[in-house]
Amino acid sequence: MQRELSLVRDTIDPGTSHPEGSQRSSNVDPPPDGGIGWIQVGVCFTINCFTWGQIASYSVYLAYYLSHDIFPGATPLDYAFIGSFNFSMAMLVSPAVTIIARRYGTQAPMLLGILLQTSGFVSASFAREIWQLYLSQGLLVGLGQGFVYIPSIAILSQWFTKKRSLANGISAAGSGIGGLIFSFAASALISNVSLAWSLRITAAITASMNVAATLLIRNRNEAIRPPQRGFDMLLLRRYDVLLLLMWGFISMLGYMTLLYSLSDFAHSIGLDYTQAASVAAYLNLGTAVGRPLIGISSDRYGRMEVAGLLTFLCGVSCFAIWLPAISYGVTVFFALISGAILGVYWTIGPLCVEVAGLAELPSLLSLSWLSVVIPTLFSEAITLKIRQPGTSREYIYAQIFAGSSYIIASVCMYKLRVVTRISSMPPVL
Protein backbone atom coordinates (compact mmCIF):
# COMPACT_ATOMS: atom_id res chain seq x y z
CA MET A 1 0.00 0.00 0.00
CA GLN A 2 2.81 2.41 0.84
CA ARG A 3 4.45 1.73 -2.52
CA GLU A 4 1.12 2.43 -4.31
CA LEU A 5 0.71 5.76 -2.50
CA SER A 6 4.27 6.71 -3.39
CA LEU A 7 3.67 5.82 -7.05
CA VAL A 8 0.55 7.99 -7.23
CA ARG A 9 2.40 10.93 -5.65
CA ASP A 10 5.28 10.60 -8.08
CA THR A 11 2.88 10.46 -11.01
CA ILE A 12 0.84 13.56 -10.16
CA ASP A 13 3.19 15.80 -8.18
CA PRO A 14 3.06 19.19 -9.92
CA GLY A 15 6.60 19.93 -8.95
CA THR A 16 7.94 17.06 -11.02
CA SER A 17 6.52 18.44 -14.24
CA HIS A 18 8.32 21.76 -14.45
CA PRO A 19 10.44 22.70 -11.44
CA GLU A 20 10.82 26.24 -12.72
CA GLY A 21 7.03 26.57 -12.91
CA SER A 22 6.68 25.43 -9.33
CA GLN A 23 9.33 27.93 -8.22
CA ARG A 24 7.53 30.75 -10.02
CA SER A 25 4.28 29.92 -8.23
CA SER A 26 5.91 30.01 -4.80
CA ASN A 27 7.47 33.44 -5.38
CA VAL A 28 4.37 35.17 -6.79
CA ASP A 29 2.45 37.71 -4.74
CA PRO A 30 -0.98 36.26 -3.94
CA PRO A 31 -3.89 37.46 -6.10
CA PRO A 32 -5.75 40.46 -4.67
CA ASP A 33 -9.06 38.54 -4.54
CA GLY A 34 -10.96 41.68 -5.50
CA GLY A 35 -10.30 45.26 -6.56
CA ILE A 36 -9.46 45.46 -10.25
CA GLY A 37 -10.17 41.74 -10.39
CA TRP A 38 -13.91 42.48 -10.32
CA ILE A 39 -13.49 44.70 -13.36
CA GLN A 40 -11.90 41.74 -15.09
CA VAL A 41 -14.89 39.61 -14.07
CA GLY A 42 -17.08 42.08 -15.96
CA VAL A 43 -14.74 41.98 -18.95
CA CYS A 44 -14.72 38.17 -19.09
CA PHE A 45 -18.49 38.08 -18.54
CA THR A 46 -18.85 40.26 -21.64
CA ILE A 47 -16.53 38.02 -23.66
CA ASN A 48 -18.52 34.93 -22.67
CA CYS A 49 -21.76 36.71 -23.49
CA PHE A 50 -20.73 37.66 -27.03
CA THR A 51 -18.79 34.51 -27.91
CA TRP A 52 -20.27 31.37 -26.34
CA GLY A 53 -23.57 33.14 -25.66
CA GLN A 54 -24.03 33.81 -29.33
CA ILE A 55 -22.88 30.30 -30.26
CA ALA A 56 -25.45 28.80 -27.87
CA SER A 57 -28.17 30.37 -30.02
CA TYR A 58 -27.10 28.22 -32.98
CA SER A 59 -29.77 25.78 -31.85
CA VAL A 60 -32.31 28.33 -33.15
CA TYR A 61 -30.54 28.47 -36.52
CA LEU A 62 -30.25 24.67 -36.53
CA ALA A 63 -33.97 24.22 -35.97
CA TYR A 64 -34.66 26.77 -38.74
CA TYR A 65 -32.25 25.11 -41.19
CA LEU A 66 -33.73 21.67 -40.48
CA SER A 67 -37.28 22.88 -41.12
CA HIS A 68 -36.58 25.00 -44.24
CA ASP A 69 -35.01 23.95 -47.54
CA ILE A 70 -32.57 26.86 -47.85
CA PHE A 71 -29.41 25.25 -49.19
CA PRO A 72 -29.85 22.75 -52.07
CA GLY A 73 -28.57 19.29 -51.25
CA ALA A 74 -27.83 20.04 -47.60
CA THR A 75 -28.49 17.28 -45.06
CA PRO A 76 -29.10 17.42 -41.29
CA LEU A 77 -25.51 16.21 -40.78
CA ASP A 78 -24.23 19.25 -42.68
CA TYR A 79 -25.99 21.62 -40.30
CA ALA A 80 -24.82 19.58 -37.31
CA PHE A 81 -21.19 19.83 -38.41
CA ILE A 82 -21.48 23.58 -39.04
CA GLY A 83 -22.59 24.11 -35.45
CA SER A 84 -19.92 21.72 -34.21
CA PHE A 85 -17.26 23.72 -36.05
CA ASN A 86 -18.06 26.67 -33.76
CA PHE A 87 -16.73 24.64 -30.85
CA SER A 88 -14.19 22.28 -32.37
CA MET A 89 -12.32 24.91 -34.42
CA ALA A 90 -12.16 27.17 -31.38
CA MET A 91 -10.60 24.36 -29.38
CA LEU A 92 -8.32 23.17 -32.18
CA VAL A 93 -6.46 26.49 -32.43
CA SER A 94 -5.72 26.61 -28.69
CA PRO A 95 -1.98 25.73 -28.98
CA ALA A 96 -1.44 28.39 -31.66
CA VAL A 97 -3.43 30.99 -29.70
CA THR A 98 -1.51 30.18 -26.50
CA ILE A 99 1.81 30.70 -28.28
CA ILE A 100 0.65 33.93 -29.98
CA ALA A 101 -0.55 35.26 -26.62
CA ARG A 102 2.82 34.43 -25.08
CA ARG A 103 4.71 36.33 -27.79
CA TYR A 104 2.41 39.26 -28.53
CA GLY A 105 0.23 39.61 -25.43
CA THR A 106 -3.38 38.83 -24.62
CA GLN A 107 -5.03 41.44 -26.82
CA ALA A 108 -3.38 40.67 -30.19
CA PRO A 109 -5.01 37.26 -30.79
CA MET A 110 -8.31 38.57 -29.44
CA LEU A 111 -8.45 41.39 -31.99
CA LEU A 112 -7.64 38.90 -34.75
CA GLY A 113 -10.44 36.69 -33.45
CA ILE A 114 -12.96 39.54 -33.60
CA LEU A 115 -12.04 40.09 -37.25
CA LEU A 116 -12.52 36.38 -38.03
CA GLN A 117 -15.78 36.10 -36.12
CA THR A 118 -17.28 39.20 -37.75
CA SER A 119 -16.19 38.08 -41.21
CA GLY A 120 -17.83 34.71 -40.59
CA PHE A 121 -21.25 36.12 -39.73
CA VAL A 122 -21.23 38.68 -42.53
CA SER A 123 -20.14 36.19 -45.20
CA ALA A 124 -22.72 33.66 -43.90
CA SER A 125 -25.44 36.19 -44.62
CA PHE A 126 -24.53 36.00 -48.33
CA ALA A 127 -24.14 32.20 -48.46
CA ARG A 128 -26.12 30.40 -51.17
CA GLU A 129 -24.45 26.98 -51.11
CA ILE A 130 -23.89 24.70 -48.14
CA TRP A 131 -20.08 24.74 -48.57
CA GLN A 132 -20.19 28.52 -48.18
CA LEU A 133 -22.01 28.12 -44.88
CA TYR A 134 -19.37 25.61 -43.76
CA LEU A 135 -16.61 28.16 -44.38
CA SER A 136 -18.45 31.15 -42.91
CA GLN A 137 -20.80 30.32 -40.04
CA GLY A 138 -18.80 27.17 -39.35
CA LEU A 139 -15.05 27.66 -39.87
CA LEU A 140 -14.57 31.44 -39.63
CA VAL A 141 -16.90 31.90 -36.67
CA GLY A 142 -15.31 28.93 -34.90
CA LEU A 143 -11.77 30.23 -35.40
CA GLY A 144 -12.86 33.67 -34.24
CA GLN A 145 -14.34 32.12 -31.10
CA GLY A 146 -11.05 30.47 -30.23
CA PHE A 147 -8.90 33.53 -30.80
CA VAL A 148 -11.19 35.73 -28.68
CA TYR A 149 -12.00 33.36 -25.84
CA ILE A 150 -8.87 31.30 -25.19
CA PRO A 151 -6.58 34.20 -24.17
CA SER A 152 -9.21 35.38 -21.67
CA ILE A 153 -9.95 32.16 -19.79
CA ALA A 154 -6.81 32.19 -17.60
CA ILE A 155 -7.24 35.83 -16.56
CA LEU A 156 -9.60 35.49 -13.60
CA SER A 157 -7.64 32.75 -11.85
CA GLN A 158 -4.71 35.20 -11.78
CA TRP A 159 -6.80 37.76 -9.86
CA PHE A 160 -8.58 35.50 -7.34
CA THR A 161 -7.76 32.73 -4.87
CA LYS A 162 -10.51 32.18 -2.29
CA LYS A 163 -13.17 33.53 -4.64
CA ARG A 164 -11.69 31.97 -7.79
CA SER A 165 -14.62 29.69 -8.61
CA LEU A 166 -17.15 32.42 -7.83
CA ALA A 167 -15.37 34.82 -10.19
CA ASN A 168 -15.21 32.20 -12.94
CA GLY A 169 -18.83 31.24 -12.31
CA ILE A 170 -20.04 34.83 -12.70
CA SER A 171 -17.96 35.16 -15.85
CA ALA A 172 -19.29 31.89 -17.28
CA ALA A 173 -22.84 33.08 -16.61
CA GLY A 174 -22.23 35.52 -19.45
CA SER A 175 -22.69 32.68 -21.91
CA GLY A 176 -26.13 32.02 -20.43
CA ILE A 177 -27.17 35.67 -20.59
CA GLY A 178 -25.82 35.93 -24.13
CA GLY A 179 -27.54 32.72 -25.14
CA LEU A 180 -30.82 33.96 -23.66
CA ILE A 181 -30.58 37.29 -25.52
CA PHE A 182 -29.41 35.85 -28.83
CA SER A 183 -31.91 32.97 -28.80
CA PHE A 184 -34.89 35.33 -28.57
CA ALA A 185 -33.25 37.91 -30.84
CA ALA A 186 -32.31 35.42 -33.56
CA SER A 187 -35.79 33.92 -33.55
CA ALA A 188 -37.43 37.36 -33.80
CA LEU A 189 -35.04 38.63 -36.47
CA ILE A 190 -35.37 35.53 -38.63
CA SER A 191 -39.17 35.62 -38.39
CA ASN A 192 -39.68 39.38 -38.79
CA VAL A 193 -36.69 40.54 -40.86
CA SER A 194 -34.67 37.79 -42.55
CA LEU A 195 -32.05 35.14 -41.92
CA ALA A 196 -29.40 37.27 -43.67
CA TRP A 197 -30.01 40.37 -41.58
CA SER A 198 -30.12 38.31 -38.41
CA LEU A 199 -26.52 37.25 -39.12
CA ARG A 200 -25.40 40.79 -40.05
CA ILE A 201 -26.88 42.36 -36.94
CA THR A 202 -25.27 39.63 -34.84
CA ALA A 203 -21.91 40.48 -36.45
CA ALA A 204 -22.21 44.18 -35.58
CA ILE A 205 -23.23 43.59 -31.97
CA THR A 206 -20.63 40.91 -31.18
CA ALA A 207 -17.82 42.89 -32.80
CA SER A 208 -18.51 46.12 -30.91
CA MET A 209 -18.86 44.46 -27.51
CA ASN A 210 -15.84 42.19 -27.91
CA VAL A 211 -13.65 45.11 -29.00
CA ALA A 212 -14.63 47.02 -25.85
CA ALA A 213 -13.85 43.98 -23.67
CA THR A 214 -10.51 43.38 -25.39
CA LEU A 215 -9.37 46.93 -24.73
CA LEU A 216 -10.16 46.58 -21.00
CA ILE A 217 -8.70 43.13 -20.32
CA ARG A 218 -5.63 42.94 -18.06
CA ASN A 219 -3.46 39.99 -16.98
CA ARG A 220 -0.81 39.39 -14.27
CA ASN A 221 1.62 37.55 -16.53
CA GLU A 222 4.55 39.77 -15.55
CA ALA A 223 4.15 38.68 -11.93
CA ILE A 224 3.25 35.04 -12.54
CA ARG A 225 5.41 34.43 -15.65
CA PRO A 226 3.41 31.41 -16.89
CA PRO A 227 5.31 29.28 -19.44
CA GLN A 228 2.23 29.24 -21.77
CA ARG A 229 3.22 26.12 -23.68
CA GLY A 230 0.97 25.22 -26.59
CA PHE A 231 1.36 21.46 -26.11
CA ASP A 232 3.02 20.33 -22.88
CA MET A 233 4.07 16.67 -23.10
CA LEU A 234 5.27 16.58 -19.50
CA LEU A 235 1.84 17.55 -18.21
CA LEU A 236 0.26 15.00 -20.53
CA ARG A 237 2.19 12.20 -18.81
CA ARG A 238 0.54 12.86 -15.45
CA TYR A 239 -2.25 10.57 -14.32
CA ASP A 240 -4.31 13.34 -12.71
CA VAL A 241 -4.09 15.44 -15.87
CA LEU A 242 -5.29 12.50 -17.97
CA LEU A 243 -8.27 12.00 -15.64
CA LEU A 244 -9.19 15.67 -15.97
CA LEU A 245 -8.96 15.48 -19.75
CA MET A 246 -11.06 12.29 -19.83
CA TRP A 247 -13.74 13.99 -17.74
CA GLY A 248 -13.86 16.86 -20.22
CA PHE A 249 -13.85 14.62 -23.30
CA ILE A 250 -16.73 12.41 -22.17
CA SER A 251 -18.90 15.13 -20.60
CA MET A 252 -18.70 17.26 -23.75
CA LEU A 253 -20.39 14.46 -25.70
CA GLY A 254 -23.47 15.03 -23.58
CA TYR A 255 -23.06 18.80 -23.45
CA MET A 256 -23.15 19.29 -27.21
CA THR A 257 -26.19 17.02 -27.54
CA LEU A 258 -28.15 19.03 -24.99
CA LEU A 259 -27.03 22.44 -26.18
CA TYR A 260 -27.88 21.98 -29.85
CA SER A 261 -30.69 19.40 -29.85
CA LEU A 262 -33.28 20.71 -27.41
CA SER A 263 -34.90 23.07 -29.92
CA ASP A 264 -35.29 20.37 -32.56
CA PHE A 265 -36.42 17.93 -29.85
CA ALA A 266 -39.18 20.42 -29.04
CA HIS A 267 -40.22 20.32 -32.71
CA SER A 268 -40.25 16.52 -32.60
CA ILE A 269 -42.87 16.44 -29.81
CA GLY A 270 -45.16 18.82 -31.70
CA LEU A 271 -44.18 22.27 -30.38
CA ASP A 272 -44.15 25.20 -32.79
CA TYR A 273 -41.12 27.24 -33.88
CA THR A 274 -41.60 29.95 -31.23
CA GLN A 275 -41.90 27.43 -28.41
CA ALA A 276 -38.86 25.53 -29.67
CA ALA A 277 -36.79 28.74 -29.69
CA SER A 278 -37.97 29.56 -26.17
CA VAL A 279 -36.75 26.16 -24.95
CA ALA A 280 -33.22 27.12 -26.03
CA ALA A 281 -33.64 30.47 -24.29
CA TYR A 282 -34.75 28.81 -21.04
CA LEU A 283 -31.72 26.52 -21.17
CA ASN A 284 -29.51 29.61 -21.34
CA LEU A 285 -31.47 31.24 -18.52
CA GLY A 286 -30.67 28.19 -16.41
CA THR A 287 -27.02 28.62 -17.33
CA ALA A 288 -27.04 32.29 -16.31
CA VAL A 289 -28.49 31.47 -12.89
CA GLY A 290 -26.65 28.22 -12.30
CA ARG A 291 -23.03 29.06 -13.04
CA PRO A 292 -22.53 31.66 -10.28
CA LEU A 293 -24.14 29.21 -7.85
CA ILE A 294 -21.71 26.52 -9.06
CA GLY A 295 -18.89 28.96 -8.35
CA ILE A 296 -20.10 29.69 -4.81
CA SER A 297 -20.58 25.99 -4.07
CA SER A 298 -17.18 25.09 -5.54
CA ASP A 299 -15.35 27.62 -3.36
CA ARG A 300 -17.16 26.34 -0.27
CA TYR A 301 -17.38 22.58 -0.77
CA GLY A 302 -14.52 21.84 -3.15
CA ARG A 303 -14.15 22.28 -6.89
CA MET A 304 -13.69 18.63 -7.79
CA GLU A 305 -16.46 17.51 -5.45
CA VAL A 306 -18.99 19.92 -6.95
CA ALA A 307 -17.90 19.23 -10.54
CA GLY A 308 -18.27 15.47 -10.04
CA LEU A 309 -21.64 15.72 -8.31
CA LEU A 310 -23.16 18.08 -10.90
CA THR A 311 -21.84 15.99 -13.79
CA PHE A 312 -23.58 12.97 -12.29
CA LEU A 313 -26.83 14.87 -11.62
CA CYS A 314 -26.93 16.16 -15.19
CA GLY A 315 -26.78 12.59 -16.43
CA VAL A 316 -29.52 11.50 -14.05
CA SER A 317 -31.76 14.40 -15.14
CA CYS A 318 -31.51 13.25 -18.76
CA PHE A 319 -33.03 9.91 -17.76
CA ALA A 320 -35.43 11.15 -15.09
CA ILE A 321 -36.81 14.32 -16.77
CA TRP A 322 -35.82 14.58 -20.43
CA LEU A 323 -36.51 10.98 -21.42
CA PRO A 324 -40.22 11.03 -20.40
CA ALA A 325 -40.80 14.66 -21.55
CA ILE A 326 -43.67 14.99 -24.04
CA SER A 327 -45.02 18.46 -23.19
CA TYR A 328 -43.85 22.06 -23.35
CA GLY A 329 -43.90 22.49 -19.57
CA VAL A 330 -41.74 19.47 -18.78
CA THR A 331 -39.32 20.35 -21.60
CA VAL A 332 -38.93 23.91 -20.25
CA PHE A 333 -38.41 22.51 -16.74
CA PHE A 334 -35.68 20.21 -18.02
CA ALA A 335 -34.11 23.08 -19.98
CA LEU A 336 -33.89 25.19 -16.80
CA ILE A 337 -32.49 22.37 -14.67
CA SER A 338 -30.01 21.06 -17.22
CA GLY A 339 -29.00 24.58 -18.24
CA ALA A 340 -27.94 25.29 -14.67
CA ILE A 341 -25.58 22.31 -14.48
CA LEU A 342 -24.75 21.02 -17.99
CA GLY A 343 -21.90 23.49 -18.46
CA VAL A 344 -19.97 22.50 -15.36
CA TYR A 345 -17.06 21.83 -17.73
CA TRP A 346 -16.58 25.58 -18.13
CA THR A 347 -15.30 25.72 -14.55
CA ILE A 348 -12.21 24.11 -16.06
CA GLY A 349 -9.95 27.06 -15.16
CA PRO A 350 -10.10 26.62 -11.36
CA LEU A 351 -9.93 22.84 -11.79
CA CYS A 352 -6.72 23.18 -13.80
CA VAL A 353 -5.23 25.30 -11.01
CA GLU A 354 -6.22 22.61 -8.50
CA VAL A 355 -4.45 19.97 -10.58
CA ALA A 356 -1.32 21.70 -11.88
CA GLY A 357 -0.95 25.08 -10.16
CA LEU A 358 -1.41 28.66 -11.31
CA ALA A 359 1.81 28.93 -13.35
CA GLU A 360 0.86 25.90 -15.46
CA LEU A 361 -2.72 27.08 -16.01
CA PRO A 362 -2.37 28.31 -19.64
CA SER A 363 -0.47 25.17 -20.64
CA LEU A 364 -3.02 22.81 -19.08
CA LEU A 365 -5.91 24.82 -20.53
CA SER A 366 -4.39 24.41 -23.98
CA LEU A 367 -4.38 20.63 -23.49
CA SER A 368 -7.94 20.77 -22.15
CA TRP A 369 -9.20 22.60 -25.24
CA LEU A 370 -7.47 20.12 -27.55
CA SER A 371 -8.97 17.18 -25.68
CA VAL A 372 -12.53 18.27 -26.50
CA VAL A 373 -12.03 18.89 -30.24
CA ILE A 374 -13.31 15.43 -31.21
CA PRO A 375 -16.44 15.38 -29.00
CA THR A 376 -17.42 18.93 -29.96
CA LEU A 377 -16.97 18.10 -33.65
CA PHE A 378 -18.82 14.80 -33.78
CA SER A 379 -21.30 14.77 -30.88
CA GLU A 380 -24.16 16.59 -32.61
CA ALA A 381 -23.55 14.64 -35.81
CA ILE A 382 -23.86 11.42 -33.79
CA THR A 383 -27.04 12.76 -32.19
CA LEU A 384 -28.73 13.51 -35.50
CA LYS A 385 -27.53 10.19 -36.92
CA ILE A 386 -29.08 8.11 -34.12
CA ARG A 387 -32.36 10.02 -33.90
CA GLN A 388 -35.43 8.25 -35.29
CA PRO A 389 -37.37 10.66 -37.57
CA GLY A 390 -41.01 9.82 -38.03
CA THR A 391 -41.33 7.88 -34.76
CA SER A 392 -43.04 8.91 -31.54
CA ARG A 393 -39.70 8.92 -29.64
CA GLU A 394 -37.43 10.54 -32.19
CA TYR A 395 -34.69 11.49 -29.70
CA ILE A 396 -34.74 8.48 -27.37
CA TYR A 397 -31.27 7.21 -28.35
CA ALA A 398 -29.83 10.73 -28.18
CA GLN A 399 -31.28 11.13 -24.67
CA ILE A 400 -29.66 7.89 -23.55
CA PHE A 401 -26.39 8.92 -25.22
CA ALA A 402 -26.31 12.29 -23.41
CA GLY A 403 -27.26 10.89 -20.01
CA SER A 404 -24.75 8.04 -20.21
CA SER A 405 -21.96 10.41 -21.22
CA TYR A 406 -22.44 12.58 -18.14
CA ILE A 407 -22.66 9.66 -15.75
CA ILE A 408 -19.49 8.03 -17.12
CA ALA A 409 -17.69 11.40 -16.99
CA SER A 410 -18.61 11.78 -13.31
CA VAL A 411 -16.70 8.57 -12.57
CA CYS A 412 -13.55 10.17 -14.02
CA MET A 413 -13.97 13.21 -11.77
CA TYR A 414 -14.53 10.98 -8.74
CA LYS A 415 -11.32 9.11 -9.53
CA LEU A 416 -9.46 12.42 -9.96
CA ARG A 417 -10.62 13.50 -6.51
CA VAL A 418 -9.39 10.21 -5.02
CA VAL A 419 -5.89 10.41 -6.52
CA THR A 420 -5.61 14.09 -5.61
CA ARG A 421 -6.50 13.30 -2.01
CA ILE A 422 -3.90 10.51 -1.96
CA SER A 423 -1.24 12.88 -3.30
CA SER A 424 -1.99 15.38 -0.54
CA MET A 425 -1.60 12.79 2.23
CA PRO A 426 1.67 12.96 4.19
CA PRO A 427 4.16 10.25 3.21
CA VAL A 428 4.12 7.13 5.35
CA LEU A 429 7.52 6.46 6.84
Short mmCIF file of C-alpha atoms in Angstrom, two decimals, residues 64-65 68-75 78-79 82 124-134 136-137 195 199:
data_model
loop_
_atom_site.label_atom_id
_atom_site.label_comp_id
_atom_site.label_asym_id
_atom_site.label_seq_id
_atom_site.Cartn_x
_atom_site.Cartn_y
_atom_site.Cartn_z
CA TYR A 64 -34.66 26.77 -38.74
CA TYR A 65 -32.25 25.11 -41.19
CA HIS A 68 -36.58 25.00 -44.24
CA ASP A 69 -35.01 23.95 -47.54
CA ILE A 70 -32.57 26.86 -47.85
CA PHE A 71 -29.41 25.25 -49.19
CA PRO A 72 -29.85 22.75 -52.07
CA GLY A 73 -28.57 19.29 -51.25
CA ALA A 74 -27.83 20.04 -47.60
CA THR A 75 -28.49 17.28 -45.06
CA ASP A 78 -24.23 19.25 -42.68
CA TYR A 79 -25.99 21.62 -40.30
CA ILE A 82 -21.48 23.58 -39.04
CA ALA A 124 -22.72 33.66 -43.90
CA SER A 125 -25.44 36.19 -44.62
CA PHE A 126 -24.53 36.00 -48.33
CA ALA A 127 -24.14 32.20 -48.46
CA ARG A 128 -26.12 30.40 -51.17
CA GLU A 129 -24.45 26.98 -51.11
CA ILE A 130 -23.89 24.70 -48.14
CA TRP A 131 -20.08 24.74 -48.57
CA GLN A 132 -20.19 28.52 -48.18
CA LEU A 133 -22.01 28.12 -44.88
CA TYR A 134 -19.37 25.61 -43.76
CA SER A 136 -18.45 31.15 -42.91
CA GLN A 137 -20.80 30.32 -40.04
CA LEU A 195 -32.05 35.14 -41.92
CA LEU A 199 -26.52 37.25 -39.12
#
